[in-house]
Short mmCIF file of C-alpha atoms in Angstrom, two decimals:
data_model
loop_
_atom_site.label_atom_id
_atom_site.label_comp_id
_atom_site.label_asym_id
_atom_site.label_seq_id
_atom_site.Cartn_x
_atom_site.Cartn_y
_atom_site.Cartn_z
CA MET A 1 0.00 0.00 0.00
CA ASN A 2 1.41 3.37 -1.03
CA LEU A 3 1.63 6.17 1.51
CA PRO A 4 -0.52 9.31 1.02
CA VAL A 5 0.85 12.78 0.30
CA GLY A 6 1.95 14.66 3.41
CA LYS A 7 3.57 13.90 6.73
CA LEU A 8 3.94 10.27 7.73
CA LYS A 9 1.07 9.02 9.88
CA HIS A 10 1.75 9.62 13.54
CA ASP A 11 1.53 5.96 14.57
CA PHE A 12 3.89 4.90 11.79
CA LEU A 13 6.34 7.70 12.51
CA LYS A 14 6.41 6.81 16.19
CA GLN A 15 7.57 3.30 15.27
CA LEU A 16 10.50 4.71 13.29
CA LEU A 17 11.90 7.19 15.82
CA PRO A 18 15.10 6.01 17.54
CA THR A 19 15.46 5.66 21.28
CA GLN A 20 17.14 8.76 22.64
CA ASN A 21 20.68 8.35 23.99
CA LYS A 22 21.18 10.94 26.75
CA SER A 23 24.95 10.27 26.78
CA THR A 24 25.23 12.08 23.44
CA GLY A 25 24.14 15.35 25.06
CA VAL A 26 20.74 15.31 23.35
CA VAL A 27 18.20 16.73 25.82
CA VAL A 28 15.22 16.76 23.44
CA GLY A 29 15.44 14.23 20.62
CA PRO A 30 13.06 13.10 17.88
CA GLN A 31 9.57 13.02 19.39
CA LEU A 32 6.07 13.51 18.03
CA GLY A 33 4.95 17.08 18.66
CA GLU A 34 8.35 18.57 19.46
CA ASP A 35 9.38 21.32 17.06
CA ALA A 36 13.16 20.94 17.33
CA ALA A 37 16.01 19.12 19.04
CA ALA A 38 17.85 20.52 22.06
CA ILE A 39 21.52 19.66 22.65
CA GLU A 40 23.88 20.46 25.51
CA PHE A 41 25.95 23.51 24.54
CA GLY A 42 27.95 24.83 27.49
CA ASP A 43 25.71 26.98 29.69
CA ASN A 44 22.98 26.94 27.03
CA TYR A 45 21.16 24.53 24.75
CA LEU A 46 21.73 24.43 21.02
CA VAL A 47 18.31 24.08 19.38
CA ALA A 48 18.25 22.58 15.87
CA THR A 49 15.53 21.89 13.31
CA SER A 50 15.03 21.05 9.63
CA ASP A 51 12.02 21.79 7.43
CA PRO A 52 11.40 21.80 3.66
CA ILE A 53 9.15 23.98 1.52
CA THR A 54 7.19 21.74 -0.83
CA PHE A 55 3.77 23.38 -1.36
CA ALA A 56 4.77 26.92 -2.35
CA THR A 57 6.84 27.91 -5.38
CA GLU A 58 6.71 31.71 -5.19
CA ASP A 59 8.83 33.39 -2.46
CA ILE A 60 10.09 30.02 -1.23
CA GLY A 61 13.23 31.67 0.13
CA TRP A 62 11.13 33.71 2.54
CA TYR A 63 9.04 30.67 3.46
CA VAL A 64 12.04 28.50 4.38
CA VAL A 65 13.53 31.10 6.71
CA CYS A 66 10.24 31.73 8.50
CA VAL A 67 9.17 28.10 8.80
CA ASN A 68 12.49 26.97 10.26
CA SER A 69 12.86 29.95 12.60
CA ASN A 70 9.33 29.26 13.87
CA ASP A 71 10.44 25.83 15.08
CA ILE A 72 13.33 27.42 16.95
CA ALA A 73 11.08 30.09 18.48
CA ALA A 74 8.57 27.47 19.67
CA MET A 75 11.30 26.06 21.92
CA GLY A 76 11.87 29.48 23.48
CA ALA A 77 15.15 29.91 21.57
CA VAL A 78 16.58 32.65 19.36
CA PRO A 79 17.30 31.53 15.75
CA LYS A 80 20.90 32.23 14.74
CA TRP A 81 22.22 30.12 11.85
CA LEU A 82 20.70 28.70 8.66
CA LEU A 83 21.93 26.18 6.10
CA VAL A 84 19.90 25.60 2.94
CA THR A 85 19.68 22.80 0.39
CA LEU A 86 18.22 24.06 -2.88
CA LEU A 87 17.01 21.42 -5.39
CA LEU A 88 16.01 22.80 -8.78
CA PRO A 89 14.27 21.11 -11.73
CA GLU A 90 16.16 20.58 -14.95
CA ASP A 91 15.24 22.23 -18.28
CA VAL A 92 13.23 25.07 -16.66
CA THR A 93 15.67 26.54 -14.12
CA THR A 94 17.32 29.78 -15.22
CA PRO A 95 20.04 31.88 -13.57
CA ALA A 96 17.36 34.47 -12.84
CA THR A 97 15.33 31.87 -10.91
CA VAL A 98 18.30 31.00 -8.71
CA ARG A 99 19.19 34.64 -8.12
CA ASP A 100 15.60 35.38 -7.12
CA ILE A 101 15.52 32.58 -4.54
CA MET A 102 18.90 33.57 -3.13
CA THR A 103 17.75 37.19 -2.85
CA GLN A 104 14.68 36.05 -0.92
CA LEU A 105 16.87 34.00 1.41
CA THR A 106 19.33 36.79 2.13
CA GLN A 107 16.61 39.40 2.64
CA ALA A 108 14.65 37.17 5.02
CA CYS A 109 17.79 36.34 6.98
CA GLU A 110 18.58 40.05 7.29
CA THR A 111 15.04 40.77 8.47
CA PHE A 112 15.24 38.22 11.29
CA ASP A 113 18.97 38.69 12.06
CA ILE A 114 19.88 35.14 11.01
CA ALA A 115 23.19 34.16 9.41
CA LEU A 116 22.98 32.21 6.15
CA CYS A 117 26.11 30.17 6.68
CA GLY A 118 26.13 27.38 4.11
CA GLY A 119 24.27 24.71 2.21
CA HIS A 120 24.01 23.05 -1.19
CA THR A 121 22.54 23.91 -4.61
CA GLU A 122 21.75 21.46 -7.39
CA VAL A 123 19.75 21.11 -10.61
CA THR A 124 18.29 17.62 -10.63
CA PRO A 125 15.66 15.53 -12.47
CA ALA A 126 14.53 14.30 -9.04
CA VAL A 127 12.22 17.33 -8.62
CA THR A 128 9.64 18.95 -10.88
CA GLN A 129 9.54 22.26 -9.02
CA PRO A 130 12.02 24.06 -6.73
CA VAL A 131 12.35 22.40 -3.32
CA VAL A 132 14.14 24.24 -0.52
CA VAL A 133 15.20 22.46 2.66
CA GLY A 134 16.35 24.52 5.62
CA GLN A 135 18.43 23.44 8.60
CA MET A 136 18.42 26.04 11.36
CA MET A 137 20.06 26.36 14.76
CA GLY A 138 19.51 28.70 17.68
CA ILE A 139 20.45 29.23 21.30
CA VAL A 140 18.40 29.18 24.50
CA ALA A 141 19.33 29.45 28.17
CA LYS A 142 18.77 26.17 29.99
CA ASP A 143 16.09 27.63 32.26
CA ALA A 144 14.24 29.16 29.29
CA LEU A 145 13.74 26.03 27.17
CA ARG A 146 10.10 25.27 26.33
CA THR A 147 9.00 21.86 25.06
CA SER A 148 5.63 20.62 23.88
CA SER A 149 5.66 18.06 26.68
CA GLY A 150 5.51 20.90 29.21
CA ALA A 151 1.76 21.53 28.90
CA CYS A 152 -0.23 20.82 32.08
CA VAL A 153 -3.79 19.79 32.94
CA GLU A 154 -6.05 22.88 33.17
CA ASP A 155 -3.66 24.98 31.05
CA VAL A 156 -5.52 27.21 28.63
CA LEU A 157 -4.83 26.75 24.92
CA ILE A 158 -4.09 30.00 23.08
CA LEU A 159 -3.89 30.47 19.31
CA THR A 160 -2.10 33.45 17.79
CA LYS A 161 -2.99 35.13 14.48
CA GLY A 162 -5.50 32.50 13.35
CA LEU A 163 -6.42 29.73 10.93
CA GLY A 164 -4.88 29.22 7.52
CA ILE A 165 -2.48 32.16 7.25
CA GLU A 166 0.06 30.31 5.13
CA ALA A 167 -2.70 28.52 3.22
CA THR A 168 -4.26 31.86 2.31
CA ALA A 169 -1.00 33.13 0.81
CA ILE A 170 -0.33 29.86 -1.02
CA ILE A 171 -3.82 29.65 -2.52
CA ALA A 172 -3.66 33.23 -3.80
CA ARG A 173 -0.21 32.70 -5.30
CA GLU A 174 -0.60 29.18 -6.71
CA CYS A 175 -4.25 29.46 -7.82
CA GLU A 176 -4.14 33.07 -8.98
CA GLU A 177 -6.35 32.64 -12.04
CA GLN A 178 -9.22 31.01 -10.13
CA VAL A 179 -9.05 33.55 -7.30
CA ARG A 180 -8.98 36.53 -9.66
CA GLU A 181 -12.01 35.16 -11.53
CA LYS A 182 -14.17 35.23 -8.39
CA CYS A 183 -12.64 38.00 -6.26
CA ASP A 184 -11.67 41.61 -6.82
CA ALA A 185 -8.11 42.88 -7.07
CA GLN A 186 -8.02 44.21 -3.51
CA PHE A 187 -9.06 40.83 -2.11
CA PHE A 188 -6.41 39.05 -4.18
CA GLU A 189 -3.61 41.39 -3.08
CA GLN A 190 -4.59 41.09 0.58
CA ALA A 191 -4.66 37.30 0.38
CA LYS A 192 -1.33 37.17 -1.44
CA ASN A 193 0.24 39.45 1.16
CA TYR A 194 -0.72 37.16 4.04
CA LEU A 195 2.86 35.91 3.65
CA THR A 196 4.01 39.10 5.40
CA ASP A 197 0.77 40.59 6.81
CA PRO A 198 -0.17 39.10 9.24
CA GLY A 199 2.89 37.07 8.22
CA ILE A 200 4.04 33.48 8.66
CA SER A 201 6.68 34.22 11.31
CA VAL A 202 5.89 33.55 15.00
CA LEU A 203 9.17 34.86 16.42
CA LYS A 204 7.48 37.91 17.92
CA ASP A 205 4.52 35.86 19.18
CA ALA A 206 6.80 33.51 21.11
CA GLN A 207 9.01 36.22 22.56
CA ILE A 208 6.08 38.30 23.80
CA ALA A 209 4.27 35.32 25.31
CA ILE A 210 7.34 34.09 27.20
CA LYS A 211 8.12 37.58 28.50
CA THR A 212 4.55 37.90 29.79
CA GLY A 213 4.97 34.73 31.83
CA GLY A 214 3.00 31.58 32.52
CA VAL A 215 3.92 29.81 29.25
CA HIS A 216 4.42 26.07 29.76
CA ALA A 217 4.62 24.94 26.11
CA MET A 218 4.39 26.22 22.55
CA HIS A 219 3.92 24.54 19.20
CA ASP A 220 4.29 25.88 15.67
CA VAL A 221 1.23 25.23 13.48
CA THR A 222 2.24 23.90 10.07
CA GLU A 223 1.15 21.09 7.75
CA GLY A 224 -2.13 19.52 8.83
CA GLY A 225 -3.41 22.76 10.27
CA VAL A 226 -4.51 23.81 13.73
CA ALA A 227 -6.37 20.59 14.53
CA THR A 228 -3.34 18.41 13.82
CA ALA A 229 -1.04 20.77 15.75
CA VAL A 230 -3.35 20.59 18.78
CA PHE A 231 -3.23 16.79 18.56
CA GLU A 232 0.57 16.86 18.38
CA LEU A 233 0.89 19.21 21.34
CA ALA A 234 -1.50 17.20 23.51
CA THR A 235 0.17 13.94 22.49
CA ALA A 236 3.63 15.25 23.40
CA ALA A 237 2.34 16.26 26.84
CA GLU A 238 0.35 13.01 27.23
CA LEU A 239 -2.83 15.00 27.88
CA GLY A 240 -6.37 15.32 26.65
CA VAL A 241 -7.68 18.55 25.20
CA VAL A 242 -10.90 20.30 24.27
CA VAL A 243 -11.08 22.95 21.52
CA TYR A 244 -14.04 25.34 21.50
CA THR A 245 -15.21 25.63 17.90
CA ASP A 246 -17.16 28.83 18.53
CA LYS A 247 -13.94 30.48 19.75
CA LEU A 248 -12.16 29.34 16.60
CA LEU A 249 -14.39 28.83 13.56
CA GLY A 250 -16.91 31.33 14.91
CA SER A 251 -14.32 34.02 15.56
CA PRO A 252 -13.74 36.75 12.93
CA VAL A 253 -10.50 37.49 14.78
CA LEU A 254 -9.01 33.98 14.44
CA TYR A 255 -10.78 32.97 11.21
CA SER A 256 -10.61 35.93 8.85
CA ASP A 257 -13.16 36.62 6.13
CA ILE A 258 -10.43 36.27 3.50
CA THR A 259 -9.35 32.83 4.68
CA ARG A 260 -12.96 31.75 5.12
CA THR A 261 -13.80 32.82 1.56
CA LEU A 262 -10.87 30.90 0.06
CA CYS A 263 -11.55 27.75 2.10
CA ASP A 264 -15.21 27.84 1.06
CA MET A 265 -14.27 28.53 -2.58
CA PHE A 266 -12.03 25.48 -2.83
CA GLY A 267 -13.90 23.20 -0.40
CA LEU A 268 -11.13 23.06 2.23
CA ASN A 269 -11.59 22.34 5.92
CA PRO A 270 -9.97 25.34 7.68
CA LEU A 271 -8.95 23.17 10.63
CA GLY A 272 -6.66 21.14 8.35
CA VAL A 273 -4.97 23.74 6.13
CA ILE A 274 -1.29 24.62 6.56
CA SER A 275 -1.11 27.48 9.05
CA SER A 276 2.43 28.72 9.56
CA GLY A 277 2.15 32.11 11.25
CA ALA A 278 -0.04 30.70 14.01
CA MET A 279 1.36 29.57 17.35
CA LEU A 280 -0.29 27.32 19.92
CA ILE A 281 0.52 28.29 23.50
CA ALA A 282 -0.22 26.25 26.62
CA ALA A 283 -0.34 28.64 29.54
CA ALA A 284 -1.31 28.73 33.19
CA PRO A 285 -5.04 29.56 33.47
CA GLU A 286 -4.43 32.74 35.43
CA LYS A 287 -2.08 34.07 32.71
CA GLY A 288 -4.10 33.26 29.60
CA GLU A 289 -6.01 36.52 29.24
CA ALA A 290 -2.93 38.60 30.05
CA ILE A 291 -0.92 36.87 27.31
CA CYS A 292 -3.68 37.52 24.78
CA GLN A 293 -3.94 41.18 25.83
CA VAL A 294 -0.20 41.82 25.58
CA LEU A 295 -0.08 40.12 22.19
CA GLY A 296 -3.03 42.23 21.07
CA LYS A 297 -1.30 45.45 22.12
CA ALA A 298 1.62 44.38 19.93
CA GLY A 299 -0.72 43.97 16.95
CA ILE A 300 -0.88 40.16 17.13
CA ARG A 301 -4.35 38.65 17.24
CA ALA A 302 -4.75 35.95 19.88
CA GLY A 303 -7.50 34.11 21.71
CA ILE A 304 -8.11 31.26 24.11
CA ILE A 305 -9.53 28.39 22.06
CA GLY A 306 -9.53 25.51 24.56
CA LYS A 307 -7.94 23.86 27.56
CA PHE A 308 -5.96 20.77 28.44
CA LEU A 309 -7.56 17.81 30.18
CA PRO A 310 -6.36 14.63 31.86
CA THR A 311 -5.20 11.99 29.37
CA GLU A 312 -8.21 9.75 29.88
CA SER A 313 -10.59 12.58 28.94
CA GLY A 314 -9.57 12.36 25.27
CA MET A 315 -9.31 15.03 22.56
CA TRP A 316 -12.42 16.87 21.45
CA LEU A 317 -14.02 19.68 19.50
CA GLU A 318 -16.82 21.26 21.54
CA ASP A 319 -19.67 23.34 20.09
CA ALA A 320 -21.32 26.27 21.86
CA ASP A 321 -24.08 23.91 23.09
CA ASN A 322 -21.41 21.64 24.69
CA THR A 323 -21.83 18.94 22.05
CA ARG A 324 -18.52 17.16 21.47
CA GLN A 325 -16.99 15.36 18.53
CA PRO A 326 -13.52 13.82 18.24
CA LEU A 327 -10.70 16.18 17.34
CA PRO A 328 -9.84 15.52 13.67
CA VAL A 329 -6.28 14.81 12.58
CA PHE A 330 -5.27 15.61 8.99
CA GLN A 331 -2.55 13.23 7.81
CA THR A 332 -2.70 14.96 4.41
CA ASP A 333 -2.98 18.73 4.48
CA GLU A 334 -6.19 20.04 2.96
CA ILE A 335 -4.26 22.28 0.59
CA ALA A 336 -2.86 19.19 -1.14
CA LYS A 337 -6.28 18.92 -2.82
CA LEU A 338 -5.29 21.94 -4.92
CA LEU A 339 -1.63 21.26 -5.51
#
């Protein structure tokens, strides 16, 4: 049986992950729901991650810097160094294409104060469109490390920015003709610019939340959308969780009209579309509202969308009338239906 497009299924992936060897200095190794590895590094931890860009083709240099730095930020660390592997299709790759991608990379690194310090470039028949793979490292003080496993029972679950930010930008850029046919020019430009406004970086989100206090865990929302990220975060912490759908799907703050329109247009479930730019935060109940308020003052939308439960309580979506249904998990991102 062939595997579907997207991340490996969680149960299958869990079987493949090696047993961590603490003697190597690895503090956080490969685990479901953890955004990056943490390694002993003197008085600090070196935090390392790797992520590819496979859905988008336009502005992929910007995407790869943001997506990898998000993983570092979710661990409470500051991203410092980036290596990039750039695989380009034969027959259609021009010098201008390569220069454009490299310009995107250098500009994004300058924006976030990250050093582009190496990598590999290659034209190959193995790909049919440009594929960029980033490997990023950062630094965090030992007492400042945050892991997904740190969430606690009764913690509130906060979402920053909202559903489908990255998906909105990708749809506008990769399905331009269909979007322009049904929407006006202003709508198209706004959707396309979701890459930078509200933006797919969560560096600021993470830094503000941690400074406010009460943050026990964070998780970057990527492929598989918010629902899958909630599952991953709860699984890492060995907890149950309930997500309030009226606080999420019913919120114009966390589910924008632009994203809603595009999801409806293409028949996509907004809970399962790629959502880089959104951060899940598990925080002490007494700090939840304060974190949302401080984020809001900084121009970052945020809201409490659920809470963590004991493991045996399970994982649920809960409607306004308290009706519950199992939390869905999207092994294949909804946006794959278009691409």
